[in-house]
Amino acid sequence: MKRETGRAGGGRRRWSMRDGLHALIVVCTWVLFFYWWSSVLPTTLLSDAMLVILAILVVSLCTVLLTLGWVRYNLGIYRRKGPRRKNPDVPEVFAMDALGRELVHAGWEAQRSSRLISVSIDGENRKTFSVRED
């Protein structure tokens, strides 16, 4: 499967200053990691170090397994539904808000052209939109 690059000719992208900065941060972080471990290991018992290494390996294994499970889940969706060609159509029915309150308004065109819309909730648990006439 060929990946689309979005560039004519499909060539490789040049490194930007941001990419170089990210690479420098990664290298510096690893250098700092090994420096700190070289400071800690001489003063640590082997059993304590093995416990930490085991914990790191377990966490790394769990991360890999969770990632593979997530990928498998998404591949299952892809196989069932096929590739996503567009965003799903969402009906524009606005009779209620997310909390189930009835919406009362003067009309979408009046709201679009108004400079001020007041929103209030009345005693009958209705959300009312009133527009200021200019």
Short mmCIF file of N, CA, C and O in Angstrom, two decimals:
data_model
loop_
_atom_site.label_atom_id
_atom_site.label_comp_id
_atom_site.label_asym_id
_atom_site.label_seq_id
_atom_site.Cartn_x
_atom_site.Cartn_y
_atom_site.Cartn_z
N MET A 1 0.84 -1.17 0.00
CA MET A 1 0.00 0.00 0.00
C MET A 1 0.90 1.24 0.00
O MET A 1 1.74 1.42 0.84
N LYS A 2 0.69 2.09 -0.96
CA LYS A 2 1.49 3.30 -1.10
C LYS A 2 0.88 4.43 -0.29
O LYS A 2 -0.31 4.65 -0.32
N ARG A 3 1.72 5.13 0.45
CA ARG A 3 1.25 6.26 1.24
C ARG A 3 1.29 7.52 0.40
O ARG A 3 2.25 7.77 -0.30
N GLU A 4 0.24 8.31 0.51
CA GLU A 4 0.18 9.58 -0.20
C GLU A 4 0.93 10.63 0.60
O GLU A 4 0.75 10.75 1.81
N THR A 5 1.77 11.40 -0.06
CA THR A 5 2.55 12.41 0.64
C THR A 5 1.96 13.80 0.47
O THR A 5 2.32 14.70 1.20
N GLY A 6 1.11 13.99 -0.51
CA GLY A 6 0.51 15.30 -0.72
C GLY A 6 1.42 16.25 -1.48
O GLY A 6 1.14 17.42 -1.61
N ARG A 7 2.56 15.75 -1.97
CA ARG A 7 3.48 16.58 -2.74
C ARG A 7 3.64 15.98 -4.13
O ARG A 7 3.58 14.77 -4.32
N ALA A 8 3.87 16.85 -5.07
CA ALA A 8 4.11 16.39 -6.45
C ALA A 8 5.39 15.56 -6.48
O ALA A 8 6.40 15.93 -5.90
N GLY A 9 5.36 14.43 -7.13
CA GLY A 9 6.55 13.59 -7.23
C GLY A 9 6.70 12.63 -6.07
O GLY A 9 7.44 11.67 -6.16
N GLY A 10 5.99 12.84 -4.98
CA GLY A 10 6.04 11.92 -3.84
C GLY A 10 7.40 11.88 -3.16
O GLY A 10 7.73 10.89 -2.52
N GLY A 11 8.21 12.91 -3.30
CA GLY A 11 9.53 12.92 -2.69
C GLY A 11 9.47 13.09 -1.19
O GLY A 11 8.43 13.34 -0.61
N ARG A 12 10.64 12.94 -0.58
CA ARG A 12 10.71 13.11 0.86
C ARG A 12 10.65 14.58 1.24
O ARG A 12 11.12 15.44 0.52
N ARG A 13 10.11 14.81 2.41
CA ARG A 13 9.98 16.16 2.92
C ARG A 13 11.31 16.59 3.52
O ARG A 13 12.00 15.82 4.15
N ARG A 14 11.67 17.85 3.34
CA ARG A 14 12.90 18.37 3.94
C ARG A 14 12.70 18.60 5.42
O ARG A 14 11.61 18.89 5.87
N TRP A 15 13.79 18.51 6.15
CA TRP A 15 13.75 18.77 7.58
C TRP A 15 13.60 20.26 7.82
O TRP A 15 14.33 21.07 7.24
N SER A 16 12.69 20.62 8.67
CA SER A 16 12.51 22.02 9.02
C SER A 16 13.29 22.31 10.31
O SER A 16 13.83 21.41 10.95
N MET A 17 13.34 23.57 10.69
CA MET A 17 13.99 23.96 11.93
C MET A 17 13.29 23.29 13.11
O MET A 17 13.94 22.86 14.07
N ARG A 18 11.97 23.18 13.03
CA ARG A 18 11.20 22.55 14.10
C ARG A 18 11.57 21.07 14.24
O ARG A 18 11.71 20.57 15.35
N ASP A 19 11.72 20.37 13.11
CA ASP A 19 12.13 18.97 13.16
C ASP A 19 13.50 18.82 13.80
O ASP A 19 13.73 17.91 14.60
N GLY A 20 14.42 19.70 13.44
CA GLY A 20 15.76 19.66 14.03
C GLY A 20 15.72 19.91 15.53
O GLY A 20 16.43 19.26 16.30
N LEU A 21 14.87 20.86 15.96
CA LEU A 21 14.73 21.14 17.39
C LEU A 21 14.16 19.94 18.13
O LEU A 21 14.64 19.59 19.21
N HIS A 22 13.16 19.28 17.54
CA HIS A 22 12.59 18.09 18.17
C HIS A 22 13.63 16.98 18.28
O HIS A 22 13.71 16.31 19.31
N ALA A 23 14.41 16.78 17.24
CA ALA A 23 15.46 15.75 17.28
C ALA A 23 16.49 16.09 18.35
O ALA A 23 16.94 15.20 19.08
N LEU A 24 16.87 17.34 18.47
CA LEU A 24 17.83 17.76 19.49
C LEU A 24 17.27 17.51 20.89
O LEU A 24 17.98 17.04 21.78
N ILE A 25 16.01 17.81 21.09
CA ILE A 25 15.38 17.58 22.40
C ILE A 25 15.38 16.09 22.72
O ILE A 25 15.67 15.69 23.86
N VAL A 26 15.07 15.25 21.74
CA VAL A 26 15.06 13.79 21.97
C VAL A 26 16.45 13.31 22.34
O VAL A 26 16.63 12.55 23.31
N VAL A 27 17.48 13.73 21.61
CA VAL A 27 18.85 13.30 21.90
C VAL A 27 19.28 13.78 23.28
O VAL A 27 19.84 13.00 24.07
N CYS A 28 19.01 15.03 23.61
CA CYS A 28 19.37 15.56 24.93
C CYS A 28 18.64 14.82 26.05
O CYS A 28 19.22 14.57 27.12
N THR A 29 17.39 14.46 25.83
CA THR A 29 16.63 13.73 26.84
C THR A 29 17.24 12.36 27.09
O THR A 29 17.38 11.94 28.24
N TRP A 30 17.63 11.65 26.02
CA TRP A 30 18.26 10.34 26.19
C TRP A 30 19.62 10.47 26.87
O TRP A 30 19.99 9.64 27.71
N VAL A 31 20.39 11.48 26.52
CA VAL A 31 21.68 11.70 27.18
C VAL A 31 21.47 11.93 28.67
O VAL A 31 22.17 11.35 29.52
N LEU A 32 20.50 12.75 29.01
CA LEU A 32 20.19 13.02 30.41
C LEU A 32 19.72 11.76 31.13
O LEU A 32 20.12 11.49 32.26
N PHE A 33 18.91 10.96 30.46
CA PHE A 33 18.43 9.69 31.03
C PHE A 33 19.61 8.77 31.39
O PHE A 33 19.69 8.25 32.51
N PHE A 34 20.52 8.57 30.45
CA PHE A 34 21.66 7.68 30.71
C PHE A 34 22.61 8.29 31.73
O PHE A 34 23.20 7.56 32.54
N TYR A 35 22.77 9.59 31.74
CA TYR A 35 23.63 10.24 32.74
C TYR A 35 23.08 10.01 34.15
O TYR A 35 23.82 9.67 35.07
N TRP A 36 21.78 10.21 34.31
CA TRP A 36 21.18 10.01 35.63
C TRP A 36 21.26 8.56 36.06
O TRP A 36 21.52 8.26 37.22
N TRP A 37 21.05 7.62 35.13
CA TRP A 37 21.17 6.21 35.49
C TRP A 37 22.60 5.88 35.86
O TRP A 37 22.85 5.09 36.78
N SER A 38 23.58 6.48 35.18
CA SER A 38 24.98 6.19 35.53
C SER A 38 25.32 6.78 36.90
O SER A 38 26.23 6.30 37.58
N SER A 39 24.61 7.81 37.34
CA SER A 39 24.82 8.37 38.68
C SER A 39 24.15 7.51 39.75
O SER A 39 24.65 7.40 40.87
N VAL A 40 23.04 6.90 39.41
CA VAL A 40 22.24 6.15 40.39
C VAL A 40 22.73 4.71 40.54
O VAL A 40 22.78 4.18 41.65
N LEU A 41 23.09 4.06 39.45
CA LEU A 41 23.42 2.63 39.50
C LEU A 41 24.57 2.27 40.43
O LEU A 41 24.49 1.25 41.12
N PRO A 42 25.67 3.05 40.51
CA PRO A 42 26.74 2.64 41.44
C PRO A 42 26.32 2.62 42.91
O PRO A 42 26.91 1.90 43.71
N THR A 43 25.30 3.40 43.26
CA THR A 43 24.87 3.45 44.67
C THR A 43 23.64 2.59 44.93
O THR A 43 23.08 2.63 46.02
N THR A 44 23.23 1.78 43.95
CA THR A 44 22.02 0.99 44.07
C THR A 44 22.38 -0.49 44.13
O THR A 44 23.28 -0.96 43.43
N LEU A 45 21.65 -1.22 44.95
CA LEU A 45 21.83 -2.67 45.00
C LEU A 45 21.29 -3.30 43.73
O LEU A 45 20.35 -2.78 43.11
N LEU A 46 21.87 -4.43 43.35
CA LEU A 46 21.44 -5.11 42.13
C LEU A 46 19.98 -5.53 42.20
O LEU A 46 19.24 -5.42 41.22
N SER A 47 19.52 -5.96 43.37
CA SER A 47 18.12 -6.39 43.50
C SER A 47 17.17 -5.22 43.29
O SER A 47 16.11 -5.37 42.67
N ASP A 48 17.52 -4.04 43.80
CA ASP A 48 16.68 -2.87 43.59
C ASP A 48 16.66 -2.46 42.13
O ASP A 48 15.62 -2.09 41.58
N ALA A 49 17.83 -2.50 41.48
CA ALA A 49 17.90 -2.14 40.07
C ALA A 49 17.10 -3.11 39.22
O ALA A 49 16.42 -2.71 38.27
N MET A 50 17.14 -4.40 39.56
CA MET A 50 16.39 -5.39 38.80
C MET A 50 14.89 -5.17 38.96
O MET A 50 14.13 -5.36 38.01
N LEU A 51 14.49 -4.75 40.16
CA LEU A 51 13.07 -4.48 40.39
C LEU A 51 12.60 -3.31 39.51
O LEU A 51 11.52 -3.36 38.90
N VAL A 52 13.40 -2.27 39.41
CA VAL A 52 13.06 -1.12 38.58
C VAL A 52 13.05 -1.52 37.11
O VAL A 52 12.13 -1.14 36.36
N ILE A 53 14.05 -2.28 36.67
CA ILE A 53 14.10 -2.72 35.27
C ILE A 53 12.89 -3.59 34.95
O ILE A 53 12.28 -3.45 33.88
N LEU A 54 12.51 -4.47 35.88
CA LEU A 54 11.33 -5.31 35.67
C LEU A 54 10.07 -4.44 35.56
O LEU A 54 9.22 -4.67 34.68
N ALA A 55 9.94 -3.41 36.41
CA ALA A 55 8.78 -2.53 36.34
C ALA A 55 8.73 -1.79 35.00
O ALA A 55 7.67 -1.67 34.38
N ILE A 56 9.89 -1.32 34.53
CA ILE A 56 9.94 -0.63 33.23
C ILE A 56 9.54 -1.58 32.11
O ILE A 56 8.78 -1.22 31.20
N LEU A 57 10.02 -2.82 32.16
CA LEU A 57 9.67 -3.79 31.12
C LEU A 57 8.18 -4.13 31.15
O LEU A 57 7.55 -4.25 30.09
N VAL A 58 7.60 -4.26 32.33
CA VAL A 58 6.17 -4.58 32.43
C VAL A 58 5.33 -3.42 31.88
O VAL A 58 4.38 -3.64 31.11
N VAL A 59 5.69 -2.20 32.24
CA VAL A 59 4.95 -1.04 31.74
C VAL A 59 5.10 -0.93 30.22
O VAL A 59 4.12 -0.67 29.50
N SER A 60 6.29 -1.17 29.71
CA SER A 60 6.51 -1.13 28.26
C SER A 60 5.70 -2.21 27.55
O SER A 60 5.08 -1.95 26.51
N LEU A 61 5.68 -3.42 28.11
CA LEU A 61 4.90 -4.50 27.51
C LEU A 61 3.41 -4.18 27.52
O LEU A 61 2.72 -4.39 26.51
N CYS A 62 2.91 -3.63 28.63
CA CYS A 62 1.48 -3.24 28.69
C CYS A 62 1.17 -2.17 27.66
O CYS A 62 0.11 -2.22 27.01
N THR A 63 2.07 -1.21 27.48
CA THR A 63 1.86 -0.15 26.50
C THR A 63 1.78 -0.73 25.09
O THR A 63 0.89 -0.38 24.30
N VAL A 64 2.69 -1.64 24.77
CA VAL A 64 2.69 -2.27 23.44
C VAL A 64 1.42 -3.08 23.24
O VAL A 64 0.78 -3.00 22.18
N LEU A 65 1.02 -3.86 24.25
CA LEU A 65 -0.18 -4.68 24.11
C LEU A 65 -1.44 -3.83 23.97
O LEU A 65 -2.32 -4.15 23.15
N LEU A 66 -1.54 -2.75 24.75
CA LEU A 66 -2.70 -1.87 24.62
C LEU A 66 -2.73 -1.19 23.25
O LEU A 66 -3.80 -1.06 22.63
N THR A 67 -1.57 -0.78 22.75
CA THR A 67 -1.51 -0.15 21.43
C THR A 67 -1.92 -1.14 20.35
O THR A 67 -2.70 -0.80 19.44
N LEU A 68 -1.41 -2.37 20.42
CA LEU A 68 -1.78 -3.38 19.43
C LEU A 68 -3.26 -3.72 19.51
O LEU A 68 -3.92 -3.92 18.47
N GLY A 69 -3.81 -3.75 20.72
CA GLY A 69 -5.25 -3.99 20.86
C GLY A 69 -6.07 -2.88 20.25
O GLY A 69 -7.08 -3.13 19.60
N TRP A 70 -5.64 -1.64 20.43
CA TRP A 70 -6.34 -0.49 19.86
C TRP A 70 -6.27 -0.53 18.33
O TRP A 70 -7.27 -0.26 17.65
N VAL A 71 -5.10 -0.87 17.79
CA VAL A 71 -4.96 -0.97 16.34
C VAL A 71 -5.86 -2.07 15.80
O VAL A 71 -6.55 -1.90 14.78
N ARG A 72 -5.89 -3.21 16.49
CA ARG A 72 -6.75 -4.32 16.05
C ARG A 72 -8.22 -3.91 16.09
O ARG A 72 -8.99 -4.24 15.19
N TYR A 73 -8.62 -3.20 17.13
CA TYR A 73 -10.00 -2.72 17.24
C TYR A 73 -10.34 -1.80 16.06
O TYR A 73 -11.39 -1.94 15.43
N ASN A 74 -9.44 -0.86 15.75
CA ASN A 74 -9.69 0.06 14.64
C ASN A 74 -9.70 -0.65 13.30
O ASN A 74 -10.48 -0.30 12.41
N LEU A 75 -8.84 -1.66 13.13
CA LEU A 75 -8.86 -2.44 11.88
C LEU A 75 -10.17 -3.21 11.75
O LEU A 75 -10.70 -3.36 10.64
N GLY A 76 -10.70 -3.69 12.87
CA GLY A 76 -12.01 -4.37 12.84
C GLY A 76 -13.11 -3.42 12.38
O GLY A 76 -13.97 -3.80 11.57
N ILE A 77 -13.09 -2.19 12.86
CA ILE A 77 -14.07 -1.20 12.40
C ILE A 77 -13.89 -0.94 10.91
O ILE A 77 -14.87 -0.87 10.16
N TYR A 78 -12.65 -0.83 10.47
CA TYR A 78 -12.37 -0.58 9.04
C TYR A 78 -12.88 -1.73 8.19
O TYR A 78 -13.48 -1.52 7.13
N ARG A 79 -12.66 -2.96 8.64
CA ARG A 79 -13.13 -4.12 7.86
C ARG A 79 -14.66 -4.18 7.81
O ARG A 79 -15.23 -4.58 6.81
N ARG A 80 -15.31 -3.83 8.93
CA ARG A 80 -16.78 -3.87 8.97
C ARG A 80 -17.41 -2.76 8.15
O ARG A 80 -18.36 -2.99 7.41
N LYS A 81 -16.90 -1.54 8.29
CA LYS A 81 -17.55 -0.38 7.68
C LYS A 81 -16.88 0.11 6.42
O LYS A 81 -17.45 0.91 5.69
N GLY A 82 -15.65 -0.30 6.17
CA GLY A 82 -14.92 0.19 5.00
C GLY A 82 -14.27 1.52 5.30
O GLY A 82 -14.40 2.08 6.39
N PRO A 83 -13.55 2.04 4.31
CA PRO A 83 -12.85 3.30 4.54
C PRO A 83 -13.82 4.46 4.68
O PRO A 83 -14.88 4.48 4.06
N ARG A 84 -13.45 5.42 5.49
CA ARG A 84 -14.27 6.61 5.67
C ARG A 84 -14.00 7.56 4.53
O ARG A 84 -12.88 8.01 4.34
N ARG A 85 -15.00 7.85 3.76
CA ARG A 85 -14.86 8.72 2.60
C ARG A 85 -15.21 10.17 2.92
O ARG A 85 -14.77 11.09 2.26
N LYS A 86 -16.09 10.37 3.92
CA LYS A 86 -16.52 11.72 4.29
C LYS A 86 -17.02 11.67 5.72
O LYS A 86 -17.20 10.60 6.29
N ASN A 87 -17.24 12.81 6.29
CA ASN A 87 -17.82 12.89 7.62
C ASN A 87 -19.28 12.45 7.56
O ASN A 87 -19.97 12.71 6.57
N PRO A 88 -19.77 11.79 8.60
CA PRO A 88 -21.17 11.36 8.57
C PRO A 88 -22.12 12.56 8.57
O PRO A 88 -21.83 13.60 9.16
N ASP A 89 -23.24 12.40 7.88
CA ASP A 89 -24.24 13.45 7.85
C ASP A 89 -24.97 13.49 9.19
O ASP A 89 -25.41 12.48 9.71
N VAL A 90 -25.08 14.67 9.75
CA VAL A 90 -25.75 14.86 11.02
C VAL A 90 -26.99 15.71 10.76
O VAL A 90 -26.88 16.80 10.21
N PRO A 91 -28.17 15.21 11.13
CA PRO A 91 -29.38 16.01 10.88
C PRO A 91 -29.38 17.27 11.75
O PRO A 91 -28.95 17.25 12.90
N GLU A 92 -29.85 18.35 11.17
CA GLU A 92 -29.91 19.62 11.88
C GLU A 92 -31.28 19.79 12.52
O GLU A 92 -32.05 20.66 12.14
N VAL A 93 -31.59 18.94 13.47
CA VAL A 93 -32.84 19.03 14.20
C VAL A 93 -32.50 19.58 15.57
O VAL A 93 -31.76 18.97 16.33
N PHE A 94 -33.04 20.74 15.86
CA PHE A 94 -32.73 21.40 17.11
C PHE A 94 -34.01 21.63 17.91
O PHE A 94 -34.38 22.75 18.19
N ALA A 95 -34.67 20.56 18.29
CA ALA A 95 -35.88 20.69 19.09
C ALA A 95 -35.55 20.70 20.57
O ALA A 95 -36.28 21.26 21.37
N MET A 96 -34.41 20.05 20.94
CA MET A 96 -34.01 19.97 22.34
C MET A 96 -32.51 20.17 22.45
O MET A 96 -31.77 19.90 21.51
N ASP A 97 -32.08 20.61 23.63
CA ASP A 97 -30.65 20.72 23.87
C ASP A 97 -30.14 19.39 24.42
O ASP A 97 -30.89 18.41 24.52
N ALA A 98 -28.87 19.34 24.82
CA ALA A 98 -28.27 18.10 25.28
C ALA A 98 -28.88 17.62 26.59
O ALA A 98 -28.79 16.43 26.92
N LEU A 99 -29.51 18.50 27.35
CA LEU A 99 -30.13 18.12 28.62
C LEU A 99 -31.61 17.81 28.47
O LEU A 99 -32.31 17.57 29.45
N GLY A 100 -32.12 17.83 27.25
CA GLY A 100 -33.51 17.50 27.00
C GLY A 100 -34.49 18.64 27.14
O GLY A 100 -35.70 18.44 27.13
N ARG A 101 -33.99 19.88 27.27
CA ARG A 101 -34.89 21.03 27.37
C ARG A 101 -35.35 21.47 25.99
O ARG A 101 -34.57 21.45 25.04
N GLU A 102 -36.62 21.84 25.89
CA GLU A 102 -37.17 22.32 24.62
C GLU A 102 -36.54 23.66 24.25
O GLU A 102 -36.33 24.52 25.10
N LEU A 103 -36.21 23.82 22.98
CA LEU A 103 -35.62 25.07 22.50
C LEU A 103 -36.70 25.90 21.81
O LEU A 103 -37.40 25.42 20.93
N VAL A 104 -36.83 27.16 22.21
CA VAL A 104 -37.79 28.08 21.62
C VAL A 104 -37.01 29.26 21.07
O VAL A 104 -36.27 29.91 21.80
N HIS A 105 -37.16 29.52 19.77
CA HIS A 105 -36.42 30.62 19.17
C HIS A 105 -37.22 31.24 18.03
O HIS A 105 -38.20 30.68 17.56
N ALA A 106 -36.77 32.42 17.62
CA ALA A 106 -37.50 33.18 16.60
C ALA A 106 -37.20 32.71 15.19
O ALA A 106 -37.81 33.18 14.25
N GLY A 107 -36.27 31.82 15.02
CA GLY A 107 -35.88 31.34 13.69
C GLY A 107 -34.39 31.54 13.48
O GLY A 107 -33.78 32.46 14.03
N TRP A 108 -33.83 30.66 12.71
CA TRP A 108 -32.37 30.68 12.52
C TRP A 108 -31.91 31.94 11.79
O TRP A 108 -30.86 32.49 12.11
N GLU A 109 -32.66 32.38 10.82
CA GLU A 109 -32.25 33.58 10.07
C GLU A 109 -32.23 34.81 10.96
O GLU A 109 -31.33 35.64 10.87
N ALA A 110 -33.22 34.93 11.83
CA ALA A 110 -33.25 36.08 12.75
C ALA A 110 -32.07 36.02 13.71
O ALA A 110 -31.47 37.04 14.04
N GLN A 111 -31.70 34.83 14.14
CA GLN A 111 -30.56 34.70 15.04
C GLN A 111 -29.25 34.99 14.33
O GLN A 111 -28.35 35.59 14.90
N ARG A 112 -29.13 34.55 13.09
CA ARG A 112 -27.89 34.79 12.34
C ARG A 112 -27.66 36.29 12.12
O ARG A 112 -26.53 36.74 12.16
N SER A 113 -28.71 37.03 11.88
CA SER A 113 -28.54 38.45 11.57
C SER A 113 -28.53 39.33 12.82
O SER A 113 -28.22 40.51 12.73
N SER A 114 -28.86 38.79 13.98
CA SER A 114 -28.92 39.59 15.19
C SER A 114 -27.54 39.79 15.79
O SER A 114 -26.67 38.95 15.69
N ARG A 115 -27.35 40.95 16.43
CA ARG A 115 -26.08 41.25 17.09
C ARG A 115 -26.06 40.73 18.52
O ARG A 115 -25.00 40.55 19.10
N LEU A 116 -27.24 40.50 19.11
CA LEU A 116 -27.32 40.05 20.50
C LEU A 116 -28.42 39.00 20.62
O LEU A 116 -29.54 39.22 20.18
N ILE A 117 -28.08 37.87 21.22
CA ILE A 117 -29.04 36.80 21.48
C ILE A 117 -29.03 36.53 22.97
O ILE A 117 -27.99 36.24 23.55
N SER A 118 -30.18 36.67 23.61
CA SER A 118 -30.30 36.36 25.04
C SER A 118 -30.85 34.96 25.19
O SER A 118 -31.80 34.57 24.51
N VAL A 119 -30.25 34.20 26.09
CA VAL A 119 -30.68 32.83 26.35
C VAL A 119 -31.19 32.77 27.78
O VAL A 119 -30.52 33.20 28.71
N SER A 120 -32.41 32.24 27.95
CA SER A 120 -32.97 32.11 29.30
C SER A 120 -33.70 30.78 29.42
O SER A 120 -34.12 30.20 28.42
N ILE A 121 -33.83 30.33 30.66
CA ILE A 121 -34.56 29.09 30.93
C ILE A 121 -35.76 29.47 31.78
O ILE A 121 -35.63 30.07 32.85
N ASP A 122 -36.94 29.13 31.28
CA ASP A 122 -38.15 29.52 32.01
C ASP A 122 -38.58 28.42 32.99
O ASP A 122 -37.93 27.40 33.10
N GLY A 123 -39.68 28.64 33.66
CA GLY A 123 -40.18 27.71 34.68
C GLY A 123 -40.63 26.38 34.13
O GLY A 123 -40.74 25.40 34.86
N GLU A 124 -40.94 26.32 32.85
CA GLU A 124 -41.39 25.06 32.25
C GLU A 124 -40.22 24.28 31.67
O GLU A 124 -40.42 23.39 30.85
N ASN A 125 -39.01 24.62 32.09
CA ASN A 125 -37.79 23.94 31.66
C ASN A 125 -37.58 24.05 30.15
O ASN A 125 -37.20 23.11 29.49
N ARG A 126 -37.87 25.24 29.61
CA ARG A 126 -37.62 25.52 28.20
C ARG A 126 -36.49 26.51 28.10
O ARG A 126 -36.39 27.44 28.89
N LYS A 127 -35.65 26.32 27.11
CA LYS A 127 -34.56 27.26 26.86
C LYS A 127 -35.04 28.19 25.75
O LYS A 127 -35.35 27.74 24.64
N THR A 128 -35.11 29.50 26.04
CA THR A 128 -35.65 30.47 25.10
C THR A 128 -34.54 31.37 24.58
O THR A 128 -33.74 31.89 25.36
N PHE A 129 -34.49 31.54 23.26
CA PHE A 129 -33.52 32.43 22.61
C PHE A 129 -34.28 33.64 22.13
O PHE A 129 -35.22 33.52 21.35
N SER A 130 -33.93 34.83 22.60
CA SER A 130 -34.57 36.05 22.11
C SER A 130 -33.52 36.92 21.46
O SER A 130 -32.41 37.05 21.95
N VAL A 131 -33.88 37.50 20.34
CA VAL A 131 -32.95 38.34 19.59
C VAL A 131 -33.32 39.80 19.79
O VAL A 131 -34.48 40.15 20.01
N ARG A 132 -32.31 40.65 19.77
CA ARG A 132 -32.53 42.10 19.89
C ARG A 132 -32.70 42.65 18.48
O ARG A 132 -31.88 42.42 17.62
N GLU A 133 -33.78 43.35 18.29
CA GLU A 133 -34.04 43.96 16.99
C GLU A 133 -33.26 45.26 16.89
O GLU A 133 -33.34 46.10 17.78
N ASP A 134 -32.51 45.44 15.83
CA ASP A 134 -31.73 46.68 15.63
C ASP A 134 -32.50 47.68 14.81
O ASP A 134 -33.24 47.44 13.96
#
